[in-house]
Coordinates of C-alpha atoms (C1' of nucleotides) in Angstrom, one line a residue:
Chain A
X136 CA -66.4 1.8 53.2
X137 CA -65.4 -2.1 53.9
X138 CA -67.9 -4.0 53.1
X139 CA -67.5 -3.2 49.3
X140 CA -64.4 -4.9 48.8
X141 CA -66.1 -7.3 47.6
X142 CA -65.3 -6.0 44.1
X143 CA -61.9 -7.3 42.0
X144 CA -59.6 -5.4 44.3
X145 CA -57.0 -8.5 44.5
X146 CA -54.5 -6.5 42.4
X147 CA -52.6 -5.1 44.6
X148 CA -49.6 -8.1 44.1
X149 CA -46.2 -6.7 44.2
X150 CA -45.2 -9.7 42.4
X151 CA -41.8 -10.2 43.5
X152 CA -39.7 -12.4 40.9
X153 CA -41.2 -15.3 41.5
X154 CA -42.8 -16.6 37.8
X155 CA -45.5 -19.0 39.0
X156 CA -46.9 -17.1 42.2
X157 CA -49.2 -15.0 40.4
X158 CA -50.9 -16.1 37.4
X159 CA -53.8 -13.6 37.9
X160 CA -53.8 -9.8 38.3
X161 CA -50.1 -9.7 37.6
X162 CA -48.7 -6.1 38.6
X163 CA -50.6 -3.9 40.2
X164 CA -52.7 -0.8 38.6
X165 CA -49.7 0.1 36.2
X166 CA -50.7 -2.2 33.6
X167 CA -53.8 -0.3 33.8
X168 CA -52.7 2.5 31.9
X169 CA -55.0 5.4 30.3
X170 CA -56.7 2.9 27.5
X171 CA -57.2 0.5 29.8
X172 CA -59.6 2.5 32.2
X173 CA -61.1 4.1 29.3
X174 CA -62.1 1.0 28.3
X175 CA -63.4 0.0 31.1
X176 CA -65.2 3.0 32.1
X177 CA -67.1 3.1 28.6
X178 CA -68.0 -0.7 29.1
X179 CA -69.2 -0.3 32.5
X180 CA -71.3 2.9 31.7
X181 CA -72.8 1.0 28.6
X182 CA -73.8 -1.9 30.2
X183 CA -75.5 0.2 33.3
X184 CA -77.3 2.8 30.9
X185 CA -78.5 -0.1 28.5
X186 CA -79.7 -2.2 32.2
X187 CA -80.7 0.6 34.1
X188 CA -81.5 3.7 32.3
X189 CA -79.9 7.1 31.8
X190 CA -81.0 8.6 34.9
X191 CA -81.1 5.4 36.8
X192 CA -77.1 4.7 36.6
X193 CA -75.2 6.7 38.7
X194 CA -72.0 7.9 37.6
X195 CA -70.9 6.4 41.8
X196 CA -71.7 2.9 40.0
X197 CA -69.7 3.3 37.0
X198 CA -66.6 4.6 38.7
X199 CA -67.2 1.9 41.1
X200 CA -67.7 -1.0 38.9
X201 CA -64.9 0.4 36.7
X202 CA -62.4 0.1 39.6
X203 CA -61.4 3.6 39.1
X204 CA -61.7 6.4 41.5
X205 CA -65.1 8.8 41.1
X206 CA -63.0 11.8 39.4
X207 CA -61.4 10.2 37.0
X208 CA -64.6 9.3 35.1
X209 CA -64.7 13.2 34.5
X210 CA -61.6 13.0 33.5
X211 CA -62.8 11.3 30.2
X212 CA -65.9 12.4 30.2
X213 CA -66.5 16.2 31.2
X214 CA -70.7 15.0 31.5
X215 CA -72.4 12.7 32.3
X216 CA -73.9 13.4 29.0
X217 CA -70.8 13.8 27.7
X218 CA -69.9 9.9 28.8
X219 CA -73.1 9.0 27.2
X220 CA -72.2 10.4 23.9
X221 CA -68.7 8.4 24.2
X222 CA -70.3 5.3 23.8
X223 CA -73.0 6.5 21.0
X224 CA -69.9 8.2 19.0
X225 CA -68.3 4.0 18.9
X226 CA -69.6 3.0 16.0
X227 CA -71.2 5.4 14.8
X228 CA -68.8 6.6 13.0
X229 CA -68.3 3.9 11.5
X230 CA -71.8 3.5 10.2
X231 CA -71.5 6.9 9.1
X232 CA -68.6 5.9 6.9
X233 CA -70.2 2.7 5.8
X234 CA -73.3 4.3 4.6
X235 CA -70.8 7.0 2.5
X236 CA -69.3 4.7 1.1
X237 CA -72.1 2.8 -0.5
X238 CA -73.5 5.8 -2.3
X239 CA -73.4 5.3 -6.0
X240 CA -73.3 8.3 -8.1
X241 CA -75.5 7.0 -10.5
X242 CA -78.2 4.8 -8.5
X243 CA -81.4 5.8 -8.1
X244 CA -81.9 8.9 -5.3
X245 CA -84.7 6.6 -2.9
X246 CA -82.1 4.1 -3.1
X247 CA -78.9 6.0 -2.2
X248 CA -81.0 8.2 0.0
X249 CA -81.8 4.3 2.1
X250 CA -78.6 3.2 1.5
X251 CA -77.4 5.9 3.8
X252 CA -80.5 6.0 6.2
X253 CA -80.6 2.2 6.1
X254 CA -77.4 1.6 8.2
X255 CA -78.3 4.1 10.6
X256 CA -81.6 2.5 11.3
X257 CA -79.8 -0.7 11.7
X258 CA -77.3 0.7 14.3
X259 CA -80.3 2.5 16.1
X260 CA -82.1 -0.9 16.1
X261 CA -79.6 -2.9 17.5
X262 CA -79.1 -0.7 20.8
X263 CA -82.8 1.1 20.7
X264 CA -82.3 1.8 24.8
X265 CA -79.1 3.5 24.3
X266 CA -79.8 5.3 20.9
X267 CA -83.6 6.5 22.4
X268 CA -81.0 8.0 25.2
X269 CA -79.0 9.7 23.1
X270 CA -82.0 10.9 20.8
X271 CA -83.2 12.1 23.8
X272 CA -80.0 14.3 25.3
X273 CA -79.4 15.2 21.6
X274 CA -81.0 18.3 20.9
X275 CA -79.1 21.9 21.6
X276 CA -76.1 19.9 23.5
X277 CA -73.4 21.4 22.5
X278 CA -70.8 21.3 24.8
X279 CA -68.1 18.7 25.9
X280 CA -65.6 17.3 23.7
X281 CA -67.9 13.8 22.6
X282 CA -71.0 15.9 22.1
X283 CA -68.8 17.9 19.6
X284 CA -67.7 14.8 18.2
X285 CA -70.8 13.4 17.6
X286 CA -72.4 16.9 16.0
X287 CA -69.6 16.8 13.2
X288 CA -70.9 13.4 12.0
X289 CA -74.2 15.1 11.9
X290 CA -72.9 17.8 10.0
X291 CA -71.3 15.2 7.3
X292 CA -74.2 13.2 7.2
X293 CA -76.2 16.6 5.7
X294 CA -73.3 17.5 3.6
X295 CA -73.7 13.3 2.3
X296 CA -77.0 14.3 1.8
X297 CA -76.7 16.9 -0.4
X298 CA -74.2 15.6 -2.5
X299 CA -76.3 12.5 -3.4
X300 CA -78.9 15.1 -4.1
X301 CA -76.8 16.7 -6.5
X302 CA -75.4 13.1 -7.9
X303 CA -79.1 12.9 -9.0
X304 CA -79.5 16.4 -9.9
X305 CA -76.6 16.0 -12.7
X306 CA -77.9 13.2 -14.2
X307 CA -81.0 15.1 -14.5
X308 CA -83.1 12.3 -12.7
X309 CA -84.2 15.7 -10.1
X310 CA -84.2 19.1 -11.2
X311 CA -84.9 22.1 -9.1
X312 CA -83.8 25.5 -8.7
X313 CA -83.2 24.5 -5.1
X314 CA -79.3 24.2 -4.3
X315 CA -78.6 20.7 -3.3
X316 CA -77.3 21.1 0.2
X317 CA -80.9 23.0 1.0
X318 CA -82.4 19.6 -0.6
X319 CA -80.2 17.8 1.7
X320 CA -80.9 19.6 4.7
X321 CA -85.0 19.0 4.1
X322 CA -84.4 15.4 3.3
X323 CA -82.6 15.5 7.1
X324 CA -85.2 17.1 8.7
X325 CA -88.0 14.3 7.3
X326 CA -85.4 11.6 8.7
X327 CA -84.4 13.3 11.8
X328 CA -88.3 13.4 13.3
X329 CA -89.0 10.4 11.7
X330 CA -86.4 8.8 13.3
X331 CA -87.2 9.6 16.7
X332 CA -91.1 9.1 16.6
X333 CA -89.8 5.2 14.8
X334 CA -87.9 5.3 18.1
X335 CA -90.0 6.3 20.4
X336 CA -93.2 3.6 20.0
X337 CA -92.9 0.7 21.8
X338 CA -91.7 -2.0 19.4
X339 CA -88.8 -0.3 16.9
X340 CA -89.1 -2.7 13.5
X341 CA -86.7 -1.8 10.9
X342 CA -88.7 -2.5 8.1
X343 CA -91.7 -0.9 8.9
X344 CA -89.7 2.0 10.0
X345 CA -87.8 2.5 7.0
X346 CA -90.3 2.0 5.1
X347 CA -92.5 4.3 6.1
X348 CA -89.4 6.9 5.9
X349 CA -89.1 5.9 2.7
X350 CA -93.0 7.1 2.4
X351 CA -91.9 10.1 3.6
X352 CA -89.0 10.8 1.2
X353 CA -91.3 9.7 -2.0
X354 CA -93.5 12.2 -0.6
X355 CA -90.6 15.0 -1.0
X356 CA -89.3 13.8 -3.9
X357 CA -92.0 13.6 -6.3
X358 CA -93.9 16.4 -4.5
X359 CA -98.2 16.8 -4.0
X360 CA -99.1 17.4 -7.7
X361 CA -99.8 14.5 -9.0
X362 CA -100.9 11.0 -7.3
X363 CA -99.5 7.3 -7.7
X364 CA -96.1 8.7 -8.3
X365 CA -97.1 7.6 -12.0
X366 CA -98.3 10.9 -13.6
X367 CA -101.4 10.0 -14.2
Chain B
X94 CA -88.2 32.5 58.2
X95 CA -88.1 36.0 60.2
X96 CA -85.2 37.5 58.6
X97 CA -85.6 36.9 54.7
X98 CA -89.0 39.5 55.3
X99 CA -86.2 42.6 53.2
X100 CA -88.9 41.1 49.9
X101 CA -91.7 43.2 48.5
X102 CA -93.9 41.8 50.7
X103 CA -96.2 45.1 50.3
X104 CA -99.6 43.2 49.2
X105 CA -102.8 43.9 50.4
X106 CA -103.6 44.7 53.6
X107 CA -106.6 42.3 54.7
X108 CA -108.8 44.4 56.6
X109 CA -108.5 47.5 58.0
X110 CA -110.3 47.2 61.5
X111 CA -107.9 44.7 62.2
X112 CA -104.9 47.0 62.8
X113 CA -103.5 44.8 65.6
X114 CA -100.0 45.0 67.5
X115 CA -98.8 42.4 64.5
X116 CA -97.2 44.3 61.8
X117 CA -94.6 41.8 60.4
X118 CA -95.9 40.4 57.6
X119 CA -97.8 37.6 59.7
X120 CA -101.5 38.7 58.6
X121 CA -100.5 39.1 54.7
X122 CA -99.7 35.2 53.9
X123 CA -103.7 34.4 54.4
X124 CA -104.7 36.2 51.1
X125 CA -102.2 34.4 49.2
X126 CA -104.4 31.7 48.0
X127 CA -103.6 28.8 45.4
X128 CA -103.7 30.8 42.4
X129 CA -101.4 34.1 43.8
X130 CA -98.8 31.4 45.0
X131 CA -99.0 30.1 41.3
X132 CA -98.9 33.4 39.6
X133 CA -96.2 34.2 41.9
X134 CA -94.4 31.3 41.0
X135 CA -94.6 31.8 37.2
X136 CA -93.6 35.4 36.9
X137 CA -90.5 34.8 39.2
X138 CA -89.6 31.6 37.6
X139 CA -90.1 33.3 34.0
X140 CA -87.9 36.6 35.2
X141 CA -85.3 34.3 36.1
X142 CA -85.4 31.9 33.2
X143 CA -85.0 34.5 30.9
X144 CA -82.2 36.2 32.7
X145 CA -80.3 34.0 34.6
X146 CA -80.9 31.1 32.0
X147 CA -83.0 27.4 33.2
X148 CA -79.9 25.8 34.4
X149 CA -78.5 29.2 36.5
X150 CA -81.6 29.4 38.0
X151 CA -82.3 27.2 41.1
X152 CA -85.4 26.1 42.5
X153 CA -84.6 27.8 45.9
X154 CA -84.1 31.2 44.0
X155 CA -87.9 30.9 42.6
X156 CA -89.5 29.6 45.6
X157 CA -87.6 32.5 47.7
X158 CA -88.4 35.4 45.4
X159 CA -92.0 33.9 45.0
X160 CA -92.3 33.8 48.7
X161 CA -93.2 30.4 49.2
X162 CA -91.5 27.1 50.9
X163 CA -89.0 25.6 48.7
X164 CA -91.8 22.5 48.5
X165 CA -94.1 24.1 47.6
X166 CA -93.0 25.2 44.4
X167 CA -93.3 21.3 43.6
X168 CA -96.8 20.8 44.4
X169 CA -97.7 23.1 41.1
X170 CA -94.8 21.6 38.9
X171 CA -93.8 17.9 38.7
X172 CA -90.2 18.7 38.0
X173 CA -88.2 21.4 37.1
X174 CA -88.8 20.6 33.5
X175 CA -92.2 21.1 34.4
X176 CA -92.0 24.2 35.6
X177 CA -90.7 25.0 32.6
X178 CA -93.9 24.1 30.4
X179 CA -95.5 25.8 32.9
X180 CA -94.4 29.0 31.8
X181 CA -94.4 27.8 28.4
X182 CA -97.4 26.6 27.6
X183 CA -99.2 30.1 28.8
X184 CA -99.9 31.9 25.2
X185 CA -99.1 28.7 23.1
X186 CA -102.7 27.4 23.4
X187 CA -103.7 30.9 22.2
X188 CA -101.5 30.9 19.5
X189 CA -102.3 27.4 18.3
X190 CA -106.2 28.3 18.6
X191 CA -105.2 31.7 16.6
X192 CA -103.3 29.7 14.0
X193 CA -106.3 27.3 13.7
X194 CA -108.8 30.0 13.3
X195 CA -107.0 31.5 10.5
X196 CA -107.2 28.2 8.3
X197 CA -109.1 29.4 5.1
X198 CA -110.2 25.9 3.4
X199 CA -110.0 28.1 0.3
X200 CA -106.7 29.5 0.3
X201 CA -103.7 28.0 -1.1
X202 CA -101.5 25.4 0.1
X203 CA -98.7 27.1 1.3
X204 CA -100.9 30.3 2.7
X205 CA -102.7 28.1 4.6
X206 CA -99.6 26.4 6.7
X207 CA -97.4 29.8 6.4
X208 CA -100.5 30.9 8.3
X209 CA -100.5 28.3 11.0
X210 CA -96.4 28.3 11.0
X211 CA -96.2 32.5 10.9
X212 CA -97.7 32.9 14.6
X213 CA -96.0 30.2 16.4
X214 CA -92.9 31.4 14.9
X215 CA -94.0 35.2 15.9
X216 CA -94.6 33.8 19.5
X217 CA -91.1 31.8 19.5
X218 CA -89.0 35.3 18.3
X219 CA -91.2 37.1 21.4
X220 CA -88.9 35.2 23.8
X221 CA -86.4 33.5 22.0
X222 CA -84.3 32.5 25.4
X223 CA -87.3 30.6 27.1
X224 CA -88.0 29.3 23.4
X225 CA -84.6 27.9 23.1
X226 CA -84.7 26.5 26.6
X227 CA -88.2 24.9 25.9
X228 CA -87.2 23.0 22.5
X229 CA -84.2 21.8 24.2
X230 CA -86.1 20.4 27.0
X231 CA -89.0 19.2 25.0
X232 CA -87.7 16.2 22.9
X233 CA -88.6 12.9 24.7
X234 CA -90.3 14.6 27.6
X235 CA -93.6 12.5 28.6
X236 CA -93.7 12.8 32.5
X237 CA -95.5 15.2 33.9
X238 CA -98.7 17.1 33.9
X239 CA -97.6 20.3 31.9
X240 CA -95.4 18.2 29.7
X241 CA -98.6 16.4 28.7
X242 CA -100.2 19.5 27.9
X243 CA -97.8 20.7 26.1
X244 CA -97.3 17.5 24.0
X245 CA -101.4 17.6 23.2
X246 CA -101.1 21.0 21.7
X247 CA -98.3 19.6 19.4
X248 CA -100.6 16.6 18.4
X249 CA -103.4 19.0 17.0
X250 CA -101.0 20.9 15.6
X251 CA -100.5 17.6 13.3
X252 CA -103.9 17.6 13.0
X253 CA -104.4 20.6 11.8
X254 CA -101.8 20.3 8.9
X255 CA -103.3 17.3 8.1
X256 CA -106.9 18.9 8.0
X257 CA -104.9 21.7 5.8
X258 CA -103.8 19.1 3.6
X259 CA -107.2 17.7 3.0
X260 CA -108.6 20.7 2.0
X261 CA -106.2 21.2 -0.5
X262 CA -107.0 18.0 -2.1
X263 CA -110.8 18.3 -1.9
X264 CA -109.7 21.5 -3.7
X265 CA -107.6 19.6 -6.4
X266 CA -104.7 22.0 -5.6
X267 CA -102.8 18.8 -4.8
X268 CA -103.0 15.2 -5.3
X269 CA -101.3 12.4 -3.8
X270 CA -101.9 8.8 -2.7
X271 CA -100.8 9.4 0.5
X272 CA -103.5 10.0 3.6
X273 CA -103.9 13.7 4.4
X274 CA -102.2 12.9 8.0
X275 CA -99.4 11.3 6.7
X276 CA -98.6 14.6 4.6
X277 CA -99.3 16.5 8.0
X278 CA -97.1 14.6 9.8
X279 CA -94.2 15.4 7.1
X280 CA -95.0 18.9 7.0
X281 CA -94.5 18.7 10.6
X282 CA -91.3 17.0 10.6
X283 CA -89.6 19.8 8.3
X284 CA -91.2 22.2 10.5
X285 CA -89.7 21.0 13.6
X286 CA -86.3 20.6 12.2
X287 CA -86.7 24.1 10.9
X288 CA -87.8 26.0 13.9
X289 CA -85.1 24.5 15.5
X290 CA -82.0 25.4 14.0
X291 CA -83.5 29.2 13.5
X292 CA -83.8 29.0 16.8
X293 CA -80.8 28.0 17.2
X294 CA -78.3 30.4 15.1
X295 CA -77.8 33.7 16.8
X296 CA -80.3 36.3 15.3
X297 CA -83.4 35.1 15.2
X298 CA -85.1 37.2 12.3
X299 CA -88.6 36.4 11.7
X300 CA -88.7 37.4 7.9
X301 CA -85.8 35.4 7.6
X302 CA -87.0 32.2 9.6
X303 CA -90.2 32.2 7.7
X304 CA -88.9 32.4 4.5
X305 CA -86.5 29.6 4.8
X306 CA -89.6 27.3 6.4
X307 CA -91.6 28.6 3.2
X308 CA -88.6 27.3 0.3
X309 CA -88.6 24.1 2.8
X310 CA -92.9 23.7 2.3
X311 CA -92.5 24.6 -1.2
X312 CA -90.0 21.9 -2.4
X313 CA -92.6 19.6 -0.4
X314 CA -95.1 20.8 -2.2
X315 CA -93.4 20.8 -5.9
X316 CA -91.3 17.8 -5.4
X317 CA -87.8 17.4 -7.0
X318 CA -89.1 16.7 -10.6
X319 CA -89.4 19.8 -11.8
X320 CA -87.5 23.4 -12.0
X321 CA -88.5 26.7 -11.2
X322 CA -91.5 25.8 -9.6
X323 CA -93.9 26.6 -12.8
X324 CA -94.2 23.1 -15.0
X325 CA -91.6 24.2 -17.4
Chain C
dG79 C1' -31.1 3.6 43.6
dT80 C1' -32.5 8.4 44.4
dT81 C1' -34.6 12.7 43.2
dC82 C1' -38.0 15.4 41.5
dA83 C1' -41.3 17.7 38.4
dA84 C1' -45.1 16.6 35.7
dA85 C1' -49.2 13.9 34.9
dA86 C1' -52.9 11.1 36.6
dA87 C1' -56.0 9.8 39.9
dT88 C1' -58.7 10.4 43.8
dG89 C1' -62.7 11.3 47.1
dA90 C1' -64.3 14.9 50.3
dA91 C1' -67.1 18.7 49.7
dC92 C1' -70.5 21.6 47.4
dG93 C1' -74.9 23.0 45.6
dC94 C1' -78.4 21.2 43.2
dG95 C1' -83.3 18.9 42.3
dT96 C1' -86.4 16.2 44.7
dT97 C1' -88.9 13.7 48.6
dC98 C1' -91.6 13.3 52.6
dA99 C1' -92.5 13.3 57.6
dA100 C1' -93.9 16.9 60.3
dT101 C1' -96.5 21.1 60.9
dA102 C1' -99.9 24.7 60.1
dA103 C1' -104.1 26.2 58.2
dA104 C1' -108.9 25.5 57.0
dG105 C1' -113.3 23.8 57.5
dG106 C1' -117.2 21.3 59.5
dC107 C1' -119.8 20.2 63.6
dG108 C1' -121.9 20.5 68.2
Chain D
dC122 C1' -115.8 28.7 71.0
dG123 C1' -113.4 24.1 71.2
dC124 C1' -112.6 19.7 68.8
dC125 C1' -111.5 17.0 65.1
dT126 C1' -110.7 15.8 60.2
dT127 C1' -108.9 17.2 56.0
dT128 C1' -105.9 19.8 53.2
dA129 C1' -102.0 22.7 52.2
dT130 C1' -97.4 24.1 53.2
dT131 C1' -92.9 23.5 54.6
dG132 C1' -87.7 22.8 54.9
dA133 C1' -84.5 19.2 56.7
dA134 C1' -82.6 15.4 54.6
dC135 C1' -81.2 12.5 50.7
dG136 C1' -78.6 11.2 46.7
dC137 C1' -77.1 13.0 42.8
dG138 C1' -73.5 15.3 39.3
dT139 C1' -69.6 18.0 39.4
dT140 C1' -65.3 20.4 41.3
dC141 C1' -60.8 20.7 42.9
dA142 C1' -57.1 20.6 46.5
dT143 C1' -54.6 16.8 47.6
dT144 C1' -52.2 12.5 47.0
dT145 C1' -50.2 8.9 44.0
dT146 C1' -47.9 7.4 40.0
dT147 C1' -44.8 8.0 36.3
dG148 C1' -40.6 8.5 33.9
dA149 C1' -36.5 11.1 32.9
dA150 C1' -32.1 12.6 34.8
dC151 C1' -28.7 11.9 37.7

DNA sequence: GTTCAAAAATGAACGCGTTCAATAAAGGCG
DNA sequence: CGCCTTTATTGAACGCGTTCATTTTTGAAC
């Protein structure tokens, strides 16, 4: 219980009046408000579960390394899980909202269909330790404020789905008796699995990965009838 | 290791000559060899899966009710997660052979994988609770033995569809560029998907479930390009 | 500055899954 | 039977995630 303060603890400074005597750690822990710890706890936890592993980083560590007491990290995160999904949710929403935005109503449905996938592959890619994680604590979690969080993004990313379905459905590029949002919710099943096998062998290359999603969706979209996509 | 002797310890008596002065419950562990220990341990720890659910249930509770040590539960499953596939993998090898026996390289398409598709489904509605508990747990499980064997029965699985799908093109019902297994493995995708939102929402109707895998196939199987499913 | 109620933070305590050194049982041999 | 080797079984012990009664901090009112 001594010999691990050896961490950052010199913050305990009253700091008087003086102006000069403390040009580190200023006050104490009130400049460390709410935002501050939360910041610091979702660093800490990403660096450790990127480093370590899920199961590997002990919540102990975080709360250590974060300089905050072991309870509080449940304070902002009612799981572990639920901590895990805190970090996946950064930025994903944002890629979620990047890849809305750059559907065009009257591009072709492979390419607005990649456009949206596309981004999400990237953002997958660039943290494959961390998304493989949260692949993998994914299914049927449904409780804890972040995992909601993260489900309603899902939920848009269908409804996306199926309104660039029926983008391509009214200008008659598709046509089916199939409503769109059922079209979308196949097209998310393809990506979904795909997804996660792309993940889960060994070397994740976003090329080959989207490509062969994009495989995949051809394969939906024109259907087994006829071959080379050209009808023959 | 007297006192908890209140269980239904009333198995077989060994021998009947050998009515000694040693009534409590000393002579009845020697029958219990290897394979009533695991039996024992899979009907309690399926009981109390089902009713209690797979995280109210503790390993102490199985090993107690199954009358064993608390490690020995672990020498016949890895994990807890294990135990798990344990249970679940009795009947899905016999369901997977059923399903494979009823291919028909003659039938259609869609008969052929509703036929592989309707008893897994039939087997999943049979126990919906351990089914739920099993495709949560499944995704990105790769240690241990049962997980393994559960993972191979998935892999013919793809397999199959894929040997499904090659009959259908030997057949000319369908043609497409793409390898038979590559079709499989997208048939699988929507599949998995499928199964696990029905699984998922409340009432699991088996009409209902199969009906909405079958518009899922079909759209697969006609491809967007066309309405109503009959060429125009 | 003092007071005090509300909010935030904390870590001891709990029950869990899992490990493993110790123990018991089984089997082979003379 | 006794003796020894091998195998099976066991539950105390460990470290974990999580809870919650207690303590600390905060900020408004005086």
């Amino acid at each position: 219980m001594v010999e691990r303060d050896t961490r950052e603890h010199a913050r305990r400074e009253p700091a008087s009046d003086d102006a000069t005597a403390a040009p580190r750690g200023r006050p104490g822990r009130r400049e460390k408000n709410k935002e501050d710890k939360l910041r610091r706890i979702k660093d800490v936890a990403r660096e450790l579960f990127v480093s370590k592993g899920f199961d590997d980083t002990t919540i102990r560590q975080i709360a250590t390394r974060a300089d905050v007491g072991l309870g509080t990290v449940f304070i902002y995160a009612a799981t572990k899980r639920d901590l895990l999904f805190l970090i996946a949710n950064e930025g994903l929403d944002e890629v979620a909202s990047t890849a809305a935005a750059s559907v065009d109503p009257e591009a072709a449905l492979i390419d607005n269909l990649l456009g949206v996938f596309g981004p999400h592959y990237a953002f997958f890619a660039r943290q494959p330790e961390l998304s493989r994680l949260v692949l993998r604590e994914m299914a049927f979690y449904d409780s804890g404020a972040q995992a909601g969080s993260f489900q309603k993004t899902r939920e848009a990313l269908i409804e996306l789905l199926g309104t660039i379905v029926r983008h391509a459905a009214e200008r008659r590029e598709i046509a089916t008796d199939e409503a769109p949002q059922f079209v979308g919710w196949t097209i998310f099943c393809i990506y979904q699995v795909e997804l996660r096998r792309w993940l889960s062998d060994g070397t994740i290359d976003l090329e080959s990965g989207l490509d062969r999603l994009r495989r995949a969706l051809m394969l939906l979209i024109r259907g087994l009838g006829s071959g080379s996509g050209t009808t023959r």
